[in-house]
XYZ file of C-alpha atoms in Angstrom:
361
model
C 33.599 -23.211 -0.219
C 34.512 -24.498 -3.676
C 31.799 -25.674 -6.040
C 32.048 -28.209 -8.862
C 29.819 -26.025 -10.997
C 28.885 -22.372 -10.529
C 25.260 -21.894 -9.408
C 22.838 -19.265 -10.567
C 23.629 -17.086 -13.540
C 27.141 -18.527 -13.707
C 25.670 -21.956 -14.563
C 23.889 -20.494 -17.570
C 27.095 -18.819 -18.741
C 28.991 -22.061 -18.279
C 26.384 -23.947 -20.316
C 26.839 -21.413 -23.101
C 30.625 -21.924 -22.857
C 31.109 -18.343 -21.735
C 32.221 -19.186 -18.187
C 35.303 -21.366 -17.717
C 36.748 -20.162 -14.400
C 36.233 -21.948 -11.099
C 33.687 -20.428 -8.731
C 33.478 -20.150 -4.941
C 30.772 -18.790 -2.670
C 31.833 -15.301 -1.506
C 32.579 -15.007 2.189
C 30.781 -12.556 4.473
C 33.900 -10.386 4.565
C 34.112 -10.336 0.769
C 30.461 -9.277 0.464
C 31.014 -6.535 3.059
C 34.051 -5.220 1.168
C 32.111 -5.251 -2.104
C 29.269 -3.298 -0.492
C 31.767 -0.793 0.896
C 33.284 -0.273 -2.555
C 29.837 0.155 -4.084
C 28.631 2.784 -1.611
C 25.124 4.202 -1.310
C 25.017 6.409 -4.433
C 24.300 3.630 -6.998
C 21.439 2.259 -4.862
C 20.006 5.751 -4.445
C 20.182 6.357 -8.200
C 18.675 2.963 -8.982
C 15.783 3.661 -6.598
C 15.154 7.062 -8.219
C 15.179 5.493 -11.675
C 12.994 2.414 -11.223
C 10.747 3.035 -8.205
C 7.779 4.864 -9.678
C 3.985 4.479 -9.479
C 2.959 1.285 -11.243
C -0.859 1.407 -11.398
C -2.357 1.369 -14.881
C -5.745 2.933 -15.777
C -7.347 -0.481 -15.348
C -5.845 -1.185 -11.915
C -8.667 -1.781 -9.452
C -8.655 0.355 -6.294
C -5.805 2.631 -7.380
C -7.844 5.656 -8.496
C -10.626 7.895 -7.266
C -12.308 9.138 -10.439
C -9.286 10.332 -12.444
C -7.020 10.863 -9.411
C -4.212 8.423 -8.617
C -4.341 7.866 -4.847
C -1.054 8.488 -3.028
C -0.055 8.998 0.605
C 2.868 10.524 2.466
C 4.060 9.432 5.882
C 7.180 8.872 7.945
C 8.751 6.168 10.055
C 12.045 5.160 11.675
C 14.245 2.095 11.286
C 16.496 0.679 14.006
C 20.212 0.542 13.238
C 23.193 -1.393 14.531
C 24.334 0.152 17.822
C 27.650 1.652 16.760
C 29.302 4.957 17.516
C 29.257 5.951 13.846
C 25.514 5.327 13.503
C 24.737 7.170 16.745
C 26.767 10.200 15.648
C 25.185 10.250 12.186
C 21.546 9.550 13.051
C 21.043 9.823 16.815
C 19.068 7.818 19.335
C 15.411 8.147 20.381
C 14.728 10.613 23.226
C 15.554 9.512 26.746
C 12.947 7.586 28.668
C 10.787 9.259 31.298
C 12.842 7.579 34.009
C 15.936 9.536 33.055
C 17.736 6.594 31.463
C 20.411 7.384 28.918
C 21.504 5.450 25.818
C 18.124 3.719 25.615
C 17.237 1.897 22.404
C 18.942 1.501 19.064
C 20.075 4.456 16.967
C 17.511 5.146 14.270
C 17.269 6.550 10.761
C 14.187 8.550 9.823
C 12.455 8.070 6.478
C 9.586 9.934 4.792
C 8.112 8.304 1.716
C 5.440 8.527 -0.943
C 3.305 5.440 -1.544
C 0.829 4.616 -4.282
C -2.135 3.511 -2.156
C -3.617 1.014 -4.606
C -0.395 -0.959 -5.147
C 1.698 -0.129 -2.034
C 4.570 0.864 -4.340
C 6.987 3.284 -2.645
C 7.890 5.759 -5.379
C 10.025 8.235 -3.466
C 11.780 8.378 -0.118
C 14.033 10.730 1.818
C 16.241 9.715 4.736
C 17.926 11.559 7.565
C 18.800 11.554 11.232
C 16.319 11.781 14.073
C 17.086 15.478 14.388
C 15.633 16.006 10.913
C 11.866 16.481 11.134
C 9.340 14.751 8.901
C 8.228 18.033 7.325
C 11.829 18.787 6.338
C 12.215 15.395 4.658
C 8.793 15.761 3.048
C 9.977 18.761 1.050
C 12.490 16.501 -0.694
C 9.926 13.992 -1.966
C 7.252 16.464 -3.086
C 8.985 16.812 -6.444
C 7.698 13.321 -7.352
C 4.073 14.471 -7.215
C 2.307 15.041 -10.515
C -0.909 16.496 -11.850
C -3.606 13.847 -11.573
C -2.457 12.585 -8.172
C -4.398 13.011 -4.939
C -2.062 13.132 -1.937
C -3.363 12.031 1.477
C -1.516 13.133 4.609
C -1.966 13.060 8.370
C -2.154 16.169 10.541
C 1.557 15.962 11.462
C 2.459 17.166 7.969
C 0.200 20.198 7.984
C 1.693 23.637 7.564
C 0.609 26.323 5.137
C 4.068 26.446 3.589
C 4.244 22.678 2.999
C 0.648 22.669 1.741
C 1.457 25.350 -0.836
C 4.625 23.557 -1.971
C 2.695 20.308 -2.430
C -0.155 22.043 -4.281
C 2.323 23.808 -6.561
C 3.293 20.418 -8.049
C -0.148 20.206 -9.678
C -1.319 17.361 -7.452
C -4.527 17.703 -5.440
C -4.393 17.329 -1.662
C -6.568 15.797 1.058
C -4.958 16.314 4.468
C -6.191 15.927 7.993
C -5.694 18.967 10.256
C -5.734 19.554 13.982
C -9.043 20.140 15.695
C -7.815 23.457 17.166
C -6.988 24.952 13.755
C -9.246 27.952 13.134
C -11.164 27.481 9.865
C -13.594 30.357 9.272
C -16.647 29.450 7.187
C -16.497 31.487 3.989
C -19.277 29.611 2.197
C -21.402 26.658 3.282
C -21.792 24.053 0.539
C -24.679 21.726 -0.241
C -22.836 18.501 0.684
C -22.063 19.691 4.222
C -18.510 20.839 3.496
C -17.549 24.509 3.414
C -15.067 26.817 1.757
C -12.527 28.394 4.095
C -9.023 29.843 4.195
C -5.803 28.811 5.890
C -3.209 31.302 7.084
C 0.467 31.066 7.907
C 1.164 30.817 11.654
C 3.235 34.008 11.499
C 0.201 35.932 10.208
C -1.681 35.952 13.494
C -4.013 38.820 12.558
C -4.610 37.557 8.982
C -3.198 40.684 7.404
C -2.380 38.756 4.214
C -4.789 36.911 1.974
C -5.372 33.338 3.034
C -5.068 30.190 0.922
C -8.531 29.009 -0.196
C -9.362 25.398 0.698
C -12.448 23.286 1.275
C -13.061 21.705 4.678
C -14.812 18.424 5.452
C -15.829 17.567 9.019
C -17.242 14.188 10.061
C -17.518 11.714 12.904
C -16.870 7.964 13.020
C -19.058 5.569 14.969
C -17.224 4.346 18.051
C -14.675 7.177 17.979
C -14.813 10.420 19.910
C -14.401 13.844 18.411
C -14.748 15.376 14.973
C -12.357 14.590 12.151
C -11.349 17.518 9.955
C -9.960 17.346 6.437
C -8.993 20.092 4.040
C -8.658 19.671 0.292
C -7.688 21.562 -2.830
C -10.785 20.147 -4.592
C -13.131 23.094 -4.109
C -16.044 21.815 -6.196
C -18.240 19.394 -4.159
C -19.721 17.963 -7.350
C -16.301 16.570 -8.300
C -15.687 15.020 -4.869
C -18.602 14.995 -2.380
C -17.783 15.317 1.309
C -18.995 11.809 2.213
C -16.768 10.253 -0.444
C -13.725 12.216 0.723
C -14.300 11.170 4.332
C -14.428 7.533 3.253
C -11.481 7.974 0.922
C -9.199 9.294 3.652
C -8.962 5.804 5.144
C -6.781 4.919 2.143
C -3.976 6.817 3.860
C -3.480 3.829 6.142
C -2.266 1.801 3.178
C 1.078 3.423 4.007
C 1.086 1.611 7.349
C 0.376 -1.677 5.590
C 3.323 -0.965 3.308
C 5.616 -0.426 6.295
C 4.424 -3.695 7.811
C 5.358 -5.508 4.598
C 8.862 -4.021 4.662
C 9.604 -4.203 8.377
C 7.842 -7.413 9.375
C 7.704 -9.635 6.303
C 10.857 -8.606 4.441
C 12.946 -7.720 7.475
C 11.741 -10.186 10.095
C 9.839 -9.788 13.350
C 12.105 -6.956 14.516
C 14.101 -5.403 11.716
C 17.464 -3.937 12.704
C 19.599 -2.788 9.789
C 22.897 -4.607 10.206
C 25.326 -2.106 8.714
C 27.684 -0.586 11.234
C 28.346 2.566 9.213
C 25.907 5.295 8.068
C 26.441 4.833 4.316
C 25.896 1.102 4.682
C 22.685 1.677 6.638
C 21.253 3.899 3.893
C 22.429 1.428 1.259
C 20.672 -1.413 3.090
C 17.451 0.554 3.447
C 17.422 1.398 -0.260
C 17.917 -2.314 -0.875
C 14.786 -3.138 1.118
C 12.802 -0.497 -0.774
C 13.988 -1.822 -4.134
C 13.100 -5.427 -3.285
C 9.694 -4.383 -1.950
C 8.969 -2.375 -5.103
C 9.975 -5.314 -7.300
C 7.625 -7.676 -5.448
C 4.784 -5.164 -5.519
C 5.315 -4.596 -9.238
C 5.104 -8.339 -9.798
C 1.908 -8.481 -7.715
C 0.433 -5.664 -9.782
C 1.111 -7.549 -13.010
C -0.518 -10.609 -11.483
C -3.551 -8.549 -10.433
C -3.968 -7.174 -13.958
C -3.796 -10.648 -15.462
C -6.359 -11.953 -12.980
C -8.539 -8.795 -13.157
C -8.280 -8.310 -9.393
C -7.588 -5.545 -6.935
C -3.893 -5.795 -5.900
C -5.083 -5.675 -2.277
C -6.712 -9.066 -2.849
C -3.329 -10.704 -3.444
C -1.371 -11.846 -0.410
C 2.008 -10.161 0.035
C 3.326 -13.000 2.202
C 2.312 -15.596 -0.373
C 3.930 -13.564 -3.156
C 7.093 -13.177 -1.077
C 7.311 -16.943 -0.579
C 6.848 -17.515 -4.321
C 9.608 -15.049 -5.160
C 11.983 -16.544 -2.595
C 11.448 -20.009 -4.042
C 12.015 -18.969 -7.641
C 14.558 -16.179 -7.523
C 17.599 -18.469 -7.363
C 16.240 -20.942 -9.892
C 15.333 -18.245 -12.422
C 18.961 -17.131 -12.538
C 19.816 -20.425 -14.298
C 17.101 -20.037 -16.954
C 17.997 -19.152 -20.516
C 16.207 -15.927 -21.569
C 13.589 -17.902 -23.523
C 12.366 -19.628 -20.358
C 12.367 -16.547 -18.143
C 9.064 -15.206 -19.501
C 7.340 -18.499 -18.726
C 8.808 -18.464 -15.215
C 7.448 -14.976 -14.573
C 4.005 -16.084 -15.744
C 4.186 -19.013 -13.360
C 5.051 -16.619 -10.545
C 2.026 -14.476 -11.447
C -0.253 -17.506 -11.344
C 1.111 -18.718 -8.009
C 0.857 -15.327 -6.327
C -2.730 -14.943 -7.533
C -3.742 -18.361 -6.199
C -5.633 -18.211 -2.902
C -7.320 -21.014 -1.068
C -10.559 -20.560 0.839
C -8.690 -19.871 4.064
C -6.353 -17.347 2.477
C -5.762 -13.983 4.170
C -7.986 -11.036 3.340
C -6.856 -7.430 3.452
C -7.626 -5.671 6.709
C -10.104 -2.840 6.471
C -8.865 0.589 7.455
C -10.706 3.044 9.641
C -9.845 6.692 10.006
C -8.141 7.507 13.284
């Protein structure tokens, strides 16, 4: 389709007499060919360069004392049902009724999220045959001293625990109820010092890894919840506070909902028919999500609010309305447009959505 004047950034260039050629909307085939030429590597490098934790010292809800709250978890994304995607990533296991070729092929992703801002600051991808613990080893390098990493019991192993602790970050992980945790010393806050041992060391012939254990119950839920942490001093992090803090891990699930449901639609299926295109598309979603969350964080700082008190769906609508228009702005007007976006995303009427509270599970 031919246009009398190029839209977007081209209009600004034309106004500055730096764009004289005619312009036409690219076809779907042209976009696909351009994506194929680009490949996944530039998107992967861009993600590694720009997607980092964004919380500042004054960000509400992002820290526990001096620790930056982070969480690790995994998920899968449905892919286009093509032979290439099935061979590269695999399908979910067969159903209990013996059916074959059930469901879409899927790509597995393990990511690190900053709990207070929902910013995904590292991610690793692989096929369904690649376990979450294997992918987790790839993202641990993004942990830093001063972070507190929350993880569910599916990530627990002594080896992975030691690799995560070696980064300098502190850890607060849930463990299985059948894991043997001998009481080495009972502490005043109800927690206790204990040791964890590698599964291969059945008779504990080698020295264990010292950790602190916190056990607690939740009203309305059966059983005892067990956490272990690298923070051995109860005065720095009392057991009751750690038990309450663990619920922040579920901010990862809220992040996935934002990506899969709000950015991707009611049932997100990555459209690319080839493995490289699927990874490229997923990195694209992560980059867009990070950009929106970064904008929301700036808005929260300006309004002196917790980022959780700003609606993601409202912010997404604001960005969608302005993103095409802002491309035509001269640089001098862009700053004012961003400020307007901040103000709109911070605005909430009395019936506006409130963040759902998380309970440990």
